[in-house]
Short mmCIF file of C-alpha atoms (C1' of nucleotides) in Angstrom, two decimals:
data_model
loop_
_atom_site.label_atom_id
_atom_site.label_comp_id
_atom_site.label_asym_id
_atom_site.label_seq_id
_atom_site.Cartn_x
_atom_site.Cartn_y
_atom_site.Cartn_z
CA MET A 1 -47.73 8.12 59.28
CA PRO A 2 -50.54 10.11 57.75
CA GLU A 3 -53.99 8.92 58.83
CA LEU A 4 -57.18 10.97 58.74
CA PRO A 5 -56.15 13.82 61.12
CA GLU A 6 -52.82 14.31 59.36
CA VAL A 7 -54.45 14.34 55.93
CA GLU A 8 -57.05 16.83 57.16
CA VAL A 9 -54.27 19.11 58.47
CA VAL A 10 -52.73 18.99 54.99
CA ARG A 11 -56.12 19.61 53.34
CA ARG A 12 -56.65 22.74 55.43
CA GLY A 13 -53.19 23.97 54.52
CA LEU A 14 -53.91 23.42 50.85
CA GLU A 15 -57.25 25.19 51.14
CA ALA A 16 -55.47 28.27 52.47
CA HIS A 17 -52.69 28.25 49.89
CA VAL A 18 -53.86 26.86 46.55
CA THR A 19 -57.61 27.48 46.24
CA ASP A 20 -58.50 29.40 43.08
CA ARG A 21 -54.91 29.54 41.81
CA GLU A 22 -54.08 28.67 38.20
CA LEU A 23 -51.45 26.03 37.45
CA ALA A 24 -48.73 27.04 35.03
CA ALA A 25 -46.68 23.84 34.71
CA VAL A 26 -46.36 20.48 36.40
CA ASP A 27 -43.06 18.58 36.48
CA VAL A 28 -43.07 14.87 37.26
CA LEU A 29 -39.67 13.88 38.64
CA HIS A 30 -40.44 10.26 39.48
CA ALA A 31 -42.71 8.05 37.35
CA ARG A 32 -43.85 5.90 40.29
CA ALA A 33 -45.46 8.95 41.92
CA VAL A 34 -47.96 9.12 39.02
CA ARG A 35 -48.49 5.36 38.47
CA ARG A 36 -52.20 5.72 39.25
CA HIS A 37 -52.50 8.20 36.39
CA VAL A 38 -52.88 5.56 33.69
CA ALA A 39 -52.21 7.85 30.73
CA GLY A 40 -48.74 8.65 32.04
CA ALA A 41 -46.67 11.59 33.30
CA GLY A 42 -46.73 13.57 30.05
CA ASP A 43 -50.51 13.42 29.88
CA LEU A 44 -50.80 14.53 33.50
CA SER A 45 -48.60 17.59 32.94
CA ASP A 46 -50.31 18.52 29.67
CA ARG A 47 -53.79 18.35 31.11
CA LEU A 48 -53.00 20.23 34.32
CA ALA A 49 -51.35 23.27 32.73
CA GLY A 50 -53.73 26.23 32.75
CA ARG A 51 -56.29 24.62 35.08
CA VAL A 52 -57.56 26.38 38.20
CA LEU A 53 -57.55 24.52 41.53
CA ARG A 54 -60.72 24.69 43.59
CA ARG A 55 -61.34 23.95 47.27
CA PRO A 56 -59.51 20.77 48.38
CA GLN A 57 -61.68 17.86 49.58
CA ARG A 58 -60.99 14.72 51.60
CA ARG A 59 -62.47 11.32 52.28
CA GLY A 60 -60.58 9.13 54.74
CA LYS A 61 -56.92 9.37 53.77
CA TYR A 62 -57.63 10.41 50.19
CA LEU A 63 -57.29 14.06 49.25
CA TRP A 64 -58.40 15.71 46.02
CA VAL A 65 -58.48 19.13 44.46
CA PRO A 66 -61.40 19.72 42.06
CA LEU A 67 -60.40 21.48 38.85
CA ASP A 68 -62.38 24.12 37.03
CA SER A 69 -64.20 22.10 34.43
CA LEU A 70 -63.84 23.11 30.84
CA GLU A 71 -66.71 21.01 29.53
CA GLY A 72 -68.63 17.92 30.54
CA PRO A 73 -67.81 15.80 33.57
CA GLY A 74 -65.58 17.20 36.29
CA GLU A 75 -62.03 16.23 37.07
CA ALA A 76 -59.93 16.32 40.20
CA LEU A 77 -56.28 16.05 41.12
CA VAL A 78 -56.24 13.13 43.57
CA VAL A 79 -53.43 12.82 46.10
CA HIS A 80 -52.71 9.96 48.48
CA LEU A 81 -49.83 10.48 50.89
CA GLY A 82 -49.22 6.76 51.36
CA MET A 83 -46.85 6.30 54.25
CA SER A 84 -44.39 9.08 53.73
CA GLY A 85 -45.96 11.57 51.32
CA GLN A 86 -45.86 15.32 51.98
CA LEU A 87 -47.44 18.27 50.20
CA LEU A 88 -45.32 21.34 50.78
CA VAL A 89 -46.02 24.95 49.86
CA GLN A 90 -42.57 26.21 48.90
CA ASP A 91 -40.81 29.25 47.59
CA PRO A 92 -39.94 28.40 43.95
CA ALA A 93 -36.35 29.41 44.73
CA ALA A 94 -36.03 26.85 47.57
CA PRO A 95 -33.68 23.94 46.76
CA ASP A 96 -35.31 20.65 45.73
CA GLU A 97 -36.09 18.25 48.53
CA ARG A 98 -34.22 14.94 48.32
CA HIS A 99 -37.41 12.99 47.59
CA LEU A 100 -39.22 15.59 45.50
CA ARG A 101 -41.50 13.66 43.09
CA VAL A 102 -43.86 16.24 41.56
CA ARG A 103 -43.61 20.02 41.34
CA LEU A 104 -46.69 22.15 40.60
CA ARG A 105 -45.96 25.71 39.52
CA PHE A 106 -48.56 28.47 39.46
CA ALA A 107 -49.30 31.15 36.90
CA ASP A 108 -49.10 33.89 39.54
CA GLY A 109 -45.43 33.06 40.13
CA GLY A 110 -46.13 32.63 43.86
CA PRO A 111 -45.27 29.70 46.14
CA GLU A 112 -45.31 26.33 44.36
CA LEU A 113 -46.76 23.05 45.57
CA ARG A 114 -44.39 20.10 45.95
CA PHE A 115 -45.23 16.42 46.39
CA VAL A 116 -42.35 14.88 48.34
CA ASP A 117 -42.40 11.16 49.15
CA GLN A 118 -39.53 9.07 50.45
CA ARG A 119 -41.11 5.60 50.17
CA THR A 120 -43.17 6.28 47.03
CA PHE A 121 -46.28 4.52 48.34
CA GLY A 122 -48.21 7.71 47.73
CA GLY A 123 -48.97 9.42 44.46
CA VAL A 124 -51.02 11.89 42.42
CA ALA A 125 -53.42 11.37 39.52
CA LEU A 126 -55.84 13.40 37.39
CA VAL A 127 -59.14 11.57 37.58
CA PRO A 128 -62.76 12.13 36.48
CA THR A 129 -65.30 12.74 39.22
CA GLY A 130 -68.65 11.00 39.57
CA ALA A 131 -72.09 12.50 40.05
CA ASP A 132 -71.42 13.44 43.69
CA GLY A 133 -68.08 15.07 42.87
CA VAL A 134 -66.07 12.16 44.29
CA PRO A 135 -63.19 11.02 42.03
CA VAL A 136 -63.84 7.56 40.56
CA ILE A 137 -60.77 6.04 42.22
CA VAL A 138 -62.10 7.19 45.62
CA GLU A 139 -65.65 5.90 45.17
CA HIS A 140 -64.92 2.53 46.82
CA ILE A 141 -63.71 4.28 50.00
CA ALA A 142 -66.34 4.50 52.77
CA ARG A 143 -67.26 7.78 54.45
CA ASP A 144 -65.02 8.61 57.41
CA LEU A 145 -65.92 9.34 61.03
CA LEU A 146 -65.73 13.11 60.57
CA ASP A 147 -68.14 13.04 57.62
CA PRO A 148 -71.57 14.41 58.66
CA LEU A 149 -73.24 11.80 56.43
CA GLU A 150 -71.39 8.86 58.00
CA ASP A 151 -73.82 6.58 59.86
CA ASP A 152 -72.37 4.93 62.99
CA ALA A 153 -75.34 2.56 63.36
CA ALA A 154 -74.95 1.32 59.79
CA VAL A 155 -71.18 0.90 60.16
CA ALA A 156 -71.66 -0.98 63.45
CA ARG A 157 -74.14 -3.28 61.73
CA ALA A 158 -71.74 -3.94 58.81
CA LEU A 159 -68.86 -4.48 61.23
CA ARG A 160 -70.78 -7.10 63.21
CA ALA A 161 -71.79 -8.84 59.97
CA LYS A 162 -68.13 -9.47 59.11
CA ARG A 163 -66.22 -12.56 60.19
CA THR A 164 -62.81 -11.17 61.08
CA GLN A 165 -60.83 -9.60 63.91
CA LEU A 166 -61.95 -6.19 65.17
CA LYS A 167 -58.75 -4.35 64.25
CA ARG A 168 -58.75 -5.77 60.73
CA ALA A 169 -62.26 -4.41 60.31
CA LEU A 170 -61.28 -0.97 61.64
CA LEU A 171 -58.48 -0.81 59.07
CA ASP A 172 -60.84 -1.78 56.22
CA GLN A 173 -61.29 1.47 54.32
CA THR A 174 -64.39 0.17 52.54
CA LEU A 175 -66.17 -0.23 55.90
CA VAL A 176 -65.20 3.09 57.50
CA SER A 177 -62.26 5.16 56.28
CA GLY A 178 -59.43 7.17 57.76
CA ILE A 179 -58.31 4.77 60.48
CA GLY A 180 -54.74 3.45 60.28
CA ASN A 181 -52.59 1.46 62.69
CA ILE A 182 -52.04 4.33 65.15
CA TYR A 183 -55.65 5.44 65.61
CA ALA A 184 -56.92 1.84 65.53
CA ASP A 185 -54.76 1.01 68.56
CA GLU A 186 -55.76 4.23 70.34
CA ALA A 187 -59.48 3.69 69.66
CA LEU A 188 -59.30 0.08 70.89
CA TRP A 189 -57.49 1.20 74.04
CA ARG A 190 -60.11 3.87 74.75
CA ALA A 191 -62.99 1.46 74.17
CA GLN A 192 -61.16 -1.19 76.24
CA LEU A 193 -61.47 -3.79 73.51
CA HIS A 194 -58.82 -6.26 72.37
CA TRP A 195 -57.71 -6.02 68.72
CA ALA A 196 -58.28 -9.74 68.11
CA ARG A 197 -61.93 -9.73 69.22
CA PRO A 198 -64.09 -11.50 66.59
CA THR A 199 -66.38 -8.93 64.98
CA ASP A 200 -69.34 -11.32 64.78
CA ARG A 201 -69.35 -11.72 68.55
CA LEU A 202 -69.13 -8.02 69.33
CA SER A 203 -72.12 -6.38 71.01
CA ARG A 204 -73.82 -3.47 69.26
CA GLY A 205 -72.75 -1.30 72.20
CA ASP A 206 -69.08 -2.26 71.90
CA ALA A 207 -69.14 -1.69 68.13
CA LEU A 208 -70.61 1.78 68.62
CA ALA A 209 -68.15 2.47 71.45
CA VAL A 210 -65.06 1.74 69.38
CA LEU A 211 -66.35 3.93 66.53
CA GLY A 212 -67.06 6.74 68.99
CA ALA A 213 -63.59 6.32 70.50
CA ALA A 214 -61.98 6.45 67.07
CA ARG A 215 -63.83 9.67 66.23
CA GLU A 216 -62.89 11.19 69.58
CA VAL A 217 -59.19 10.37 69.31
CA MET A 218 -59.02 11.68 65.73
CA VAL A 219 -60.71 14.96 66.70
CA GLU A 220 -58.22 15.41 69.54
CA ALA A 221 -55.30 14.64 67.26
CA LEU A 222 -56.61 17.14 64.71
CA ASP A 223 -56.74 19.81 67.42
CA GLN A 224 -53.03 19.21 68.04
CA GLY A 225 -52.02 19.36 64.41
CA GLY A 226 -51.81 15.57 63.96
CA THR A 227 -49.44 12.84 65.13
CA SER A 228 -45.86 12.48 64.05
CA PHE A 229 -42.84 10.53 65.14
CA ASP A 230 -40.31 12.01 62.78
CA ALA A 231 -40.09 14.37 59.84
CA LEU A 232 -42.12 12.02 57.63
CA TYR A 233 -45.42 13.65 58.42
CA VAL A 234 -45.59 17.42 58.22
CA ASN A 235 -48.14 20.06 57.30
CA VAL A 236 -47.83 22.15 54.15
CA ASN A 237 -45.35 24.39 55.96
CA GLY A 238 -43.13 21.47 56.92
CA GLN A 239 -44.12 21.47 60.60
CA SER A 240 -44.86 18.34 62.69
CA GLY A 241 -47.90 17.74 64.92
CA TYR A 242 -47.87 17.16 68.65
CA PHE A 243 -50.36 14.35 69.22
CA ASP A 244 -47.61 11.73 69.62
CA ARG A 245 -47.20 13.09 73.16
CA SER A 246 -50.78 12.00 73.91
CA LEU A 247 -50.62 8.39 72.68
CA ALA A 248 -51.75 5.89 75.33
CA ALA A 249 -51.02 2.60 73.56
CA TYR A 250 -49.45 2.94 70.11
CA GLY A 251 -45.66 2.62 70.32
CA GLN A 252 -45.82 2.46 74.12
CA GLU A 253 -44.51 -1.10 74.66
CA GLY A 254 -43.13 -1.46 78.20
CA ARG A 255 -44.66 1.83 79.35
CA PRO A 256 -47.46 1.95 81.95
CA CYS A 257 -51.04 2.09 80.72
CA PRO A 258 -52.28 5.62 81.60
CA ARG A 259 -55.48 4.08 82.99
CA CYS A 260 -54.28 1.19 85.17
CA GLY A 261 -50.48 1.21 85.16
CA THR A 262 -50.08 -2.27 83.65
CA LEU A 263 -47.25 -2.34 81.10
CA VAL A 264 -48.38 -2.00 77.49
CA VAL A 265 -47.53 -5.00 75.29
CA ARG A 266 -46.81 -5.35 71.59
CA ASP A 267 -48.18 -8.21 69.50
CA PRO A 268 -47.35 -9.13 65.92
CA PHE A 269 -50.29 -8.25 63.69
CA MET A 270 -50.40 -8.64 59.90
CA GLY A 271 -46.61 -8.53 59.78
CA ARG A 272 -46.71 -5.35 61.86
CA SER A 273 -47.57 -4.46 65.44
CA SER A 274 -50.52 -3.99 67.73
CA PHE A 275 -50.10 -2.27 71.07
CA SER A 276 -52.53 -2.84 73.93
CA CYS A 277 -52.96 -2.92 77.69
CA PRO A 278 -53.19 -6.58 78.79
CA HIS A 279 -55.33 -5.60 81.79
CA CYS A 280 -57.82 -3.14 80.23
CA GLN A 281 -58.09 -4.96 76.89
CA ARG A 282 -58.76 -8.61 77.67
CA PRO A 283 -58.09 -10.97 74.78
CA PRO A 284 -60.96 -13.10 73.48
CA ARG A 285 -61.37 -16.66 74.73
CA GLY A 286 -58.90 -19.03 73.14
CA TRP A 287 -56.52 -16.30 71.94
CA ARG A 288 -52.83 -16.85 72.74
CA ARG A 289 -50.01 -14.37 72.55
CA GLU A 290 -47.56 -15.28 69.80
CA VAL A 291 -44.03 -15.80 71.11
CA PRO A 292 -41.41 -14.23 68.79
CA ALA A 293 -39.10 -16.73 67.05
CA ARG A 294 -35.98 -15.23 68.61
CA ALA A 295 -37.35 -15.63 72.15
CA ARG A 296 -38.18 -19.28 71.44
CA GLU A 297 -34.61 -19.95 70.33
CA SER A 298 -33.05 -18.36 73.39
CA VAL A 299 -35.35 -20.40 75.63
CA ARG A 300 -34.29 -23.58 73.83
CA GLY A 301 -30.59 -22.68 74.02
"C1'" DA B 1 -68.08 -13.19 47.53
"C1'" DC B 2 -65.12 -12.70 50.99
"C1'" DG B 3 -61.03 -12.99 53.93
"C1'" DC B 4 -56.37 -12.81 53.79
"C1'" DA B 5 -51.46 -12.75 52.36
"C1'" DT B 6 -48.45 -10.39 49.53
"C1'" DA B 7 -45.92 -6.83 46.67
"C1'" DC B 8 -44.61 -2.38 46.38
"C1'" DC B 9 -40.71 1.13 48.56
"C1'" DT B 10 -36.58 3.60 51.33
"C1'" DG B 11 -34.08 4.75 55.40
"C1'" DA B 12 -33.08 3.96 60.18
"C1'" DG B 13 -31.65 0.83 63.37
"C1'" DT B 14 -29.46 -3.56 64.97
"C1'" DG B 15 -26.55 -7.67 65.25
"C1'" DC B 16 -22.46 -9.94 63.87
"C1'" DT C 1 -16.47 -0.47 58.63
"C1'" DG C 2 -19.76 -2.87 56.42
"C1'" DC C 3 -22.93 -6.29 55.32
"C1'" DA C 4 -27.38 -8.63 56.08
"C1'" DC C 5 -31.42 -8.28 58.07
"C1'" DT C 6 -35.72 -6.20 60.30
"C1'" DC C 7 -39.07 -2.80 60.79
"C1'" DA C 8 -42.22 1.01 59.62
"C1'" DG C 9 -47.17 0.56 57.03
"C1'" DG C 10 -51.56 2.07 53.14
"C1'" DT C 11 -53.38 0.13 49.23
"C1'" DA C 12 -54.13 -2.75 45.09
"C1'" DT C 13 -54.09 -7.24 43.64
"C1'" DG C 14 -54.65 -12.01 43.29
"C1'" DC C 15 -55.33 -16.32 45.48
"C1'" DG C 16 -58.11 -19.95 47.70
#
DNA sequence: ACGCATACCTGAGTGC
DNA sequence: TGCACTCAGGTATGCG
């Protein structure tokens, strides 16, 4: 699933392939893919034709391509990959992908850009940008851990001021952005902190440690082209990353912890999963592992 | 104001 | 063979 490193891989691919190219026509093949563009699919296509794409930018998991401004305030083409979105640079003659949602054709007749998204949680929109060049629908997203202006001390302070579980806070994109389920579990494993730790009882040192660990694991993942488990995440050339071979905790239930050898466990978390080492990541006082309903039944029977 | 559950989606996998 | 169900999970929204 695309988190910060995967989105950055895509951004770099876009930078190499679409910067300074003029759009000729945009075809919207699925209305849900443009639901965040309030004025509708027709408006999006009309307003993009003839515009020139500038250098792609990113904050957290949001990606945007600034457009040459005609007059007044700037605009950008904002893309969020959601859970299964892909941006592919394709030969215009290549057959349509099964889940092709938006096609962007260029005036130079060269490779086109395709937004492909199986689960349609992602989407594209043409949005005005604020004073700092950030699209208005991205302004509520906090700076991410690869942003030179991100302030670890300030984030650690805000994190400790919250009354929630540590992993919930790490996934809160308004606190610090770019972290999803995979990198949250990996960062917690590296910092040797349990996902259910209450944020208001976390030391300043532990808060800084988990942020540092998250940055470190994302940088390493970026170096390997991102994480992927299947064909759902790919770069603009349709290739997968390799970081899944380096995961210590995420998806590793029943496998030995690379640090101590204890078997990694999976816990239900927000209707999903958290993976951790029960030895290295001690749960907070009073926390009890939830027993799955099916296991309870078989014990009873 | 804030924390939290929920809706939105499709395809793969599993159990009966 | 097929049906019902579960799981994957990022974000916006609305509730208490």
